[in-house]
Amino acid sequence: MNDFKELIQQYFGPLGSQELSVIQSYFKEEKLCKNEIFTNSGQICNRLSIVKSGILRVFALSENGREITQWLSTKDFFVTELMGFFFNQPNRWTIQAFTEVELLTISKTDYVKLCQEFPKWFEIEKQFIIKCFAMMEDRIFSHLSMTAEERYNQYFEQNRELFHQVPLQYIASVLGMTPETFSRIRKRQAENS
């Protein structure tokens, strides 16, 4: 499974083949059916996964009952609820399979064992969490510094295929805009093409 090893090195930096084999031995194949819940808000997430195929939606309900989609996780992305998995805090987000999904998953129990067997993992984990927070900072910066249309264009360039796979209201939510604003921008883009 060379894809796994390449992906691990992409996220965590260069590792030797023996180190990669140790890490890989802890990840197990898992499948989720469409609409199956990976983890629910209020629970504590007990697994970390790499998406092999399919789409997962990360969402929560606002105080007024509106669904807010925070992220759409696709092939080669890691998925977990950070506060739950790493900090044993109740999840804010629900993660649900939008399509059938294939994952490579490590349970929290095996994650603790991996940390004990492979002490270098703590440094790797630190780098992973730093990358997660850097991605969140980039999203916050784009929301504060870019217009809605600039955010739309950037997301479209990076995730073109999602525009044909998920309801556009989810993408609008990820981009921090109403479905109406999203539709106006999409219409303008189509007219300019």
PDB file of C-alpha atoms in Angstrom:
ATOM      1  CA  MET A   1       0.000   0.000   0.000  1.00  0.00           C
ATOM      2  CA  ASN A   2       2.423   2.657  -1.249  1.00  0.00           C
ATOM      3  CA  ASP A   3      -0.304   5.320  -1.339  1.00  0.00           C
ATOM      4  CA  PHE A   4      -0.605   5.046   2.440  1.00  0.00           C
ATOM      5  CA  LYS A   5       3.137   5.474   2.937  1.00  0.00           C
ATOM      6  CA  GLU A   6       3.304   8.447   0.557  1.00  0.00           C
ATOM      7  CA  LEU A   7       0.357  10.071   2.289  1.00  0.00           C
ATOM      8  CA  ILE A   8       1.863   9.568   5.753  1.00  0.00           C
ATOM      9  CA  GLN A   9       5.121  11.141   4.591  1.00  0.00           C
ATOM     10  CA  GLN A  10       3.261  14.030   2.953  1.00  0.00           C
ATOM     11  CA  TYR A  11       1.514  14.843   6.242  1.00  0.00           C
ATOM     12  CA  PHE A  12       4.204  13.886   8.738  1.00  0.00           C
ATOM     13  CA  GLY A  13       7.519  14.250   6.941  1.00  0.00           C
ATOM     14  CA  PRO A  14      10.212  11.737   5.948  1.00  0.00           C
ATOM     15  CA  LEU A  15      10.178   8.415   7.778  1.00  0.00           C
ATOM     16  CA  GLY A  16      12.093   5.180   7.273  1.00  0.00           C
ATOM     17  CA  SER A  17      10.405   2.109   5.791  1.00  0.00           C
ATOM     18  CA  GLN A  18      10.439   0.297   9.152  1.00  0.00           C
ATOM     19  CA  GLU A  19       8.797   3.302  10.850  1.00  0.00           C
ATOM     20  CA  LEU A  20       6.171   3.463   8.103  1.00  0.00           C
ATOM     21  CA  SER A  21       5.451  -0.261   8.484  1.00  0.00           C
ATOM     22  CA  VAL A  22       4.896   0.152  12.231  1.00  0.00           C
ATOM     23  CA  ILE A  23       2.480   3.044  11.624  1.00  0.00           C
ATOM     24  CA  GLN A  24       0.668   1.222   8.824  1.00  0.00           C
ATOM     25  CA  SER A  25       0.127  -1.880  10.980  1.00  0.00           C
ATOM     26  CA  TYR A  26      -2.148   0.142  13.282  1.00  0.00           C
ATOM     27  CA  PHE A  27      -4.507   1.407  10.555  1.00  0.00           C
ATOM     28  CA  LYS A  28      -7.379  -0.916   9.615  1.00  0.00           C
ATOM     29  CA  GLU A  29      -9.721  -0.781   6.646  1.00  0.00           C
ATOM     30  CA  GLU A  30     -13.224   0.432   7.434  1.00  0.00           C
ATOM     31  CA  LYS A  31     -16.295   1.102   5.301  1.00  0.00           C
ATOM     32  CA  LEU A  32     -19.186   3.420   5.997  1.00  0.00           C
ATOM     33  CA  CYS A  33     -22.515   3.299   4.181  1.00  0.00           C
ATOM     34  CA  LYS A  34     -24.059   6.473   2.830  1.00  0.00           C
ATOM     35  CA  ASN A  35     -25.494   8.557   5.723  1.00  0.00           C
ATOM     36  CA  GLU A  36     -23.700   6.451   8.378  1.00  0.00           C
ATOM     37  CA  ILE A  37     -22.335   8.487  11.271  1.00  0.00           C
ATOM     38  CA  PHE A  38     -18.566   8.504  11.843  1.00  0.00           C
ATOM     39  CA  THR A  39     -18.997  10.444  15.115  1.00  0.00           C
ATOM     40  CA  ASN A  40     -21.785  12.539  16.641  1.00  0.00           C
ATOM     41  CA  SER A  41     -21.675  15.908  18.328  1.00  0.00           C
ATOM     42  CA  GLY A  42     -21.680  15.533  22.102  1.00  0.00           C
ATOM     43  CA  GLN A  43     -19.776  12.231  21.938  1.00  0.00           C
ATOM     44  CA  ILE A  44     -16.022  11.830  22.190  1.00  0.00           C
ATOM     45  CA  CYS A  45     -14.518  10.763  18.874  1.00  0.00           C
ATOM     46  CA  ASN A  46     -12.595   7.506  19.229  1.00  0.00           C
ATOM     47  CA  ARG A  47     -10.916   7.221  15.838  1.00  0.00           C
ATOM     48  CA  LEU A  48      -8.742   8.971  13.295  1.00  0.00           C
ATOM     49  CA  SER A  49      -9.073   7.986   9.643  1.00  0.00           C
ATOM     50  CA  ILE A  50      -7.640   8.590   6.218  1.00  0.00           C
ATOM     51  CA  VAL A  51     -10.264   8.784   3.483  1.00  0.00           C
ATOM     52  CA  LYS A  52      -9.470   6.261   0.724  1.00  0.00           C
ATOM     53  CA  SER A  53     -12.632   7.057  -1.239  1.00  0.00           C
ATOM     54  CA  GLY A  54     -15.925   8.841  -0.813  1.00  0.00           C
ATOM     55  CA  ILE A  55     -17.028  12.051   0.893  1.00  0.00           C
ATOM     56  CA  LEU A  56     -17.685  12.813   4.554  1.00  0.00           C
ATOM     57  CA  ARG A  57     -19.476  15.927   5.739  1.00  0.00           C
ATOM     58  CA  VAL A  58     -18.474  17.666   8.972  1.00  0.00           C
ATOM     59  CA  PHE A  59     -21.383  19.722  10.328  1.00  0.00           C
ATOM     60  CA  ALA A  60     -23.097  21.093  13.427  1.00  0.00           C
ATOM     61  CA  LEU A  61     -26.372  22.762  14.320  1.00  0.00           C
ATOM     62  CA  SER A  62     -26.323  26.440  15.232  1.00  0.00           C
ATOM     63  CA  GLU A  63     -28.319  27.732  18.198  1.00  0.00           C
ATOM     64  CA  ASN A  64     -31.194  28.607  15.856  1.00  0.00           C
ATOM     65  CA  GLY A  65     -31.214  25.046  14.443  1.00  0.00           C
ATOM     66  CA  ARG A  66     -29.493  25.826  11.140  1.00  0.00           C
ATOM     67  CA  GLU A  67     -27.004  23.218   9.846  1.00  0.00           C
ATOM     68  CA  ILE A  68     -23.499  24.563   9.355  1.00  0.00           C
ATOM     69  CA  THR A  69     -21.199  22.483   7.158  1.00  0.00           C
ATOM     70  CA  GLN A  70     -17.644  23.111   8.294  1.00  0.00           C
ATOM     71  CA  TRP A  71     -15.758  20.769   5.956  1.00  0.00           C
ATOM     72  CA  LEU A  72     -16.191  18.196   3.191  1.00  0.00           C
ATOM     73  CA  SER A  73     -13.533  15.527   3.582  1.00  0.00           C
ATOM     74  CA  THR A  74     -12.503  13.677   0.430  1.00  0.00           C
ATOM     75  CA  LYS A  75      -9.855  11.203  -0.747  1.00  0.00           C
ATOM     76  CA  ASP A  76      -6.453  11.484   0.966  1.00  0.00           C
ATOM     77  CA  PHE A  77      -7.684  13.767   3.758  1.00  0.00           C
ATOM     78  CA  PHE A  78      -7.543  12.831   7.407  1.00  0.00           C
ATOM     79  CA  VAL A  79     -10.811  12.960   9.295  1.00  0.00           C
ATOM     80  CA  THR A  80     -11.467  13.082  13.008  1.00  0.00           C
ATOM     81  CA  GLU A  81     -13.031  15.439  15.493  1.00  0.00           C
ATOM     82  CA  LEU A  82      -9.914  17.133  16.893  1.00  0.00           C
ATOM     83  CA  MET A  83     -11.302  18.155  20.281  1.00  0.00           C
ATOM     84  CA  GLY A  84     -12.729  14.710  20.868  1.00  0.00           C
ATOM     85  CA  PHE A  85      -9.886  12.564  19.589  1.00  0.00           C
ATOM     86  CA  PHE A  86      -6.881  14.505  20.873  1.00  0.00           C
ATOM     87  CA  PHE A  87      -8.293  16.313  23.913  1.00  0.00           C
ATOM     88  CA  ASN A  88     -11.118  13.986  25.103  1.00  0.00           C
ATOM     89  CA  GLN A  89     -13.622  16.836  24.893  1.00  0.00           C
ATOM     90  CA  PRO A  90     -17.185  16.277  23.657  1.00  0.00           C
ATOM     91  CA  ASN A  91     -17.385  16.740  19.885  1.00  0.00           C
ATOM     92  CA  ARG A  92     -18.773  19.979  18.547  1.00  0.00           C
ATOM     93  CA  TRP A  93     -19.130  18.476  15.071  1.00  0.00           C
ATOM     94  CA  THR A  94     -20.988  15.500  13.645  1.00  0.00           C
ATOM     95  CA  ILE A  95     -19.162  13.658  10.874  1.00  0.00           C
ATOM     96  CA  GLN A  96     -21.369  11.713   8.484  1.00  0.00           C
ATOM     97  CA  ALA A  97     -20.713   9.727   5.316  1.00  0.00           C
ATOM     98  CA  PHE A  98     -22.244  11.658   2.438  1.00  0.00           C
ATOM     99  CA  THR A  99     -21.490   8.776   0.054  1.00  0.00           C
ATOM    100  CA  GLU A 100     -20.219   5.256   0.613  1.00  0.00           C
ATOM    101  CA  VAL A 101     -16.794   5.765   2.156  1.00  0.00           C
ATOM    102  CA  GLU A 102     -13.659   3.641   2.487  1.00  0.00           C
ATOM    103  CA  LEU A 103     -11.302   4.587   5.295  1.00  0.00           C
ATOM    104  CA  LEU A 104      -8.042   3.541   6.889  1.00  0.00           C
ATOM    105  CA  THR A 105      -8.727   3.938  10.594  1.00  0.00           C
ATOM    106  CA  ILE A 106      -6.796   3.868  13.828  1.00  0.00           C
ATOM    107  CA  SER A 107      -8.791   3.598  17.038  1.00  0.00           C
ATOM    108  CA  LYS A 108      -7.981   5.776  20.035  1.00  0.00           C
ATOM    109  CA  THR A 109      -6.869   2.620  21.913  1.00  0.00           C
ATOM    110  CA  ASP A 110      -4.466   1.643  19.117  1.00  0.00           C
ATOM    111  CA  TYR A 111      -3.329   5.248  18.837  1.00  0.00           C
ATOM    112  CA  VAL A 112      -2.234   5.147  22.496  1.00  0.00           C
ATOM    113  CA  LYS A 113      -0.435   1.820  21.834  1.00  0.00           C
ATOM    114  CA  LEU A 114       1.298   3.344  18.790  1.00  0.00           C
ATOM    115  CA  CYS A 115       2.521   6.230  20.962  1.00  0.00           C
ATOM    116  CA  GLN A 116       3.971   3.732  23.452  1.00  0.00           C
ATOM    117  CA  GLU A 117       5.597   1.486  20.830  1.00  0.00           C
ATOM    118  CA  PHE A 118       6.879   4.351  18.698  1.00  0.00           C
ATOM    119  CA  PRO A 119       7.918   7.322  20.906  1.00  0.00           C
ATOM    120  CA  LYS A 120       8.818   9.385  17.832  1.00  0.00           C
ATOM    121  CA  TRP A 121       5.063   9.485  17.147  1.00  0.00           C
ATOM    122  CA  PHE A 122       4.653  12.334  19.668  1.00  0.00           C
ATOM    123  CA  GLU A 123       6.731  14.607  17.424  1.00  0.00           C
ATOM    124  CA  ILE A 124       4.816  13.389  14.364  1.00  0.00           C
ATOM    125  CA  GLU A 125       1.522  14.052  16.166  1.00  0.00           C
ATOM    126  CA  LYS A 126       2.677  17.556  17.049  1.00  0.00           C
ATOM    127  CA  GLN A 127       3.455  18.266  13.374  1.00  0.00           C
ATOM    128  CA  PHE A 128       0.029  16.927  12.373  1.00  0.00           C
ATOM    129  CA  ILE A 129      -1.805  19.142  14.865  1.00  0.00           C
ATOM    130  CA  ILE A 130       0.254  22.144  13.730  1.00  0.00           C
ATOM    131  CA  LYS A 131      -0.779  21.457  10.110  1.00  0.00           C
ATOM    132  CA  CYS A 132      -4.432  21.174  11.174  1.00  0.00           C
ATOM    133  CA  PHE A 133      -4.298  24.512  12.954  1.00  0.00           C
ATOM    134  CA  ALA A 134      -2.426  26.110  10.035  1.00  0.00           C
ATOM    135  CA  MET A 135      -5.235  24.968   7.700  1.00  0.00           C
ATOM    136  CA  MET A 136      -7.795  26.495  10.067  1.00  0.00           C
ATOM    137  CA  GLU A 137      -5.827  29.754  10.205  1.00  0.00           C
ATOM    138  CA  ASP A 138      -5.740  29.846   6.386  1.00  0.00           C
ATOM    139  CA  ARG A 139      -9.519  29.397   6.273  1.00  0.00           C
ATOM    140  CA  ILE A 140     -10.060  32.129   8.848  1.00  0.00           C
ATOM    141  CA  PHE A 141      -7.727  34.466   6.955  1.00  0.00           C
ATOM    142  CA  SER A 142      -9.526  33.828   3.661  1.00  0.00           C
ATOM    143  CA  HIS A 143     -12.894  34.502   5.335  1.00  0.00           C
ATOM    144  CA  LEU A 144     -11.588  37.783   6.733  1.00  0.00           C
ATOM    145  CA  SER A 145      -9.559  38.999   3.767  1.00  0.00           C
ATOM    146  CA  MET A 146     -11.302  37.705   0.633  1.00  0.00           C
ATOM    147  CA  THR A 147     -14.623  38.630  -0.886  1.00  0.00           C
ATOM    148  CA  ALA A 148     -17.282  35.940  -1.195  1.00  0.00           C
ATOM    149  CA  GLU A 149     -16.531  35.703  -4.912  1.00  0.00           C
ATOM    150  CA  GLU A 150     -12.791  35.280  -4.306  1.00  0.00           C
ATOM    151  CA  ARG A 151     -13.508  32.489  -1.782  1.00  0.00           C
ATOM    152  CA  TYR A 152     -15.847  30.839  -4.291  1.00  0.00           C
ATOM    153  CA  ASN A 153     -13.219  30.997  -7.059  1.00  0.00           C
ATOM    154  CA  GLN A 154     -10.462  29.629  -4.862  1.00  0.00           C
ATOM    155  CA  TYR A 155     -12.604  26.753  -3.557  1.00  0.00           C
ATOM    156  CA  PHE A 156     -13.843  25.961  -7.070  1.00  0.00           C
ATOM    157  CA  GLU A 157     -10.265  25.747  -8.397  1.00  0.00           C
ATOM    158  CA  GLN A 158      -9.232  23.437  -5.551  1.00  0.00           C
ATOM    159  CA  ASN A 159     -12.405  21.293  -5.387  1.00  0.00           C
ATOM    160  CA  ARG A 160     -14.040  21.390  -8.812  1.00  0.00           C
ATOM    161  CA  GLU A 161     -15.389  17.823  -8.591  1.00  0.00           C
ATOM    162  CA  LEU A 162     -17.331  18.555  -5.383  1.00  0.00           C
ATOM    163  CA  PHE A 163     -19.550  21.022  -7.246  1.00  0.00           C
ATOM    164  CA  HIS A 164     -21.090  18.031  -9.049  1.00  0.00           C
ATOM    165  CA  GLN A 165     -21.156  15.645  -6.088  1.00  0.00           C
ATOM    166  CA  VAL A 166     -22.734  17.446  -3.126  1.00  0.00           C
ATOM    167  CA  PRO A 167     -25.628  19.864  -2.690  1.00  0.00           C
ATOM    168  CA  LEU A 168     -24.350  23.374  -3.305  1.00  0.00           C
ATOM    169  CA  GLN A 169     -25.807  24.573   0.010  1.00  0.00           C
ATOM    170  CA  TYR A 170     -23.073  22.532   1.779  1.00  0.00           C
ATOM    171  CA  ILE A 171     -20.349  24.232  -0.251  1.00  0.00           C
ATOM    172  CA  ALA A 172     -21.951  27.614   0.439  1.00  0.00           C
ATOM    173  CA  SER A 173     -21.815  26.834   4.165  1.00  0.00           C
ATOM    174  CA  VAL A 174     -18.142  25.768   3.995  1.00  0.00           C
ATOM    175  CA  LEU A 175     -17.446  29.112   2.305  1.00  0.00           C
ATOM    176  CA  GLY A 176     -19.361  31.050   4.953  1.00  0.00           C
ATOM    177  CA  MET A 177     -22.067  32.394   2.671  1.00  0.00           C
ATOM    178  CA  THR A 178     -25.804  32.000   2.270  1.00  0.00           C
ATOM    179  CA  PRO A 179     -27.127  29.753  -0.502  1.00  0.00           C
ATOM    180  CA  GLU A 180     -28.562  32.885  -2.156  1.00  0.00           C
ATOM    181  CA  THR A 181     -25.164  34.635  -2.292  1.00  0.00           C
ATOM    182  CA  PHE A 182     -23.587  31.421  -3.547  1.00  0.00           C
ATOM    183  CA  SER A 183     -26.214  31.126  -6.315  1.00  0.00           C
ATOM    184  CA  ARG A 184     -25.695  34.742  -7.434  1.00  0.00           C
ATOM    185  CA  ILE A 185     -21.913  34.209  -7.650  1.00  0.00           C
ATOM    186  CA  ARG A 186     -22.358  30.897  -9.472  1.00  0.00           C
ATOM    187  CA  LYS A 187     -24.735  32.521 -11.973  1.00  0.00           C
ATOM    188  CA  ARG A 188     -22.291  35.392 -12.555  1.00  0.00           C
ATOM    189  CA  GLN A 189     -19.452  32.904 -13.095  1.00  0.00           C
ATOM    190  CA  ALA A 190     -21.529  30.966 -15.643  1.00  0.00           C
ATOM    191  CA  GLU A 191     -22.397  34.166 -17.517  1.00  0.00           C
ATOM    192  CA  ASN A 192     -18.724  35.170 -17.683  1.00  0.00           C
ATOM    193  CA  SER A 193     -17.568  31.775 -18.975  1.00  0.00           C
TER     194      SER A 193
END
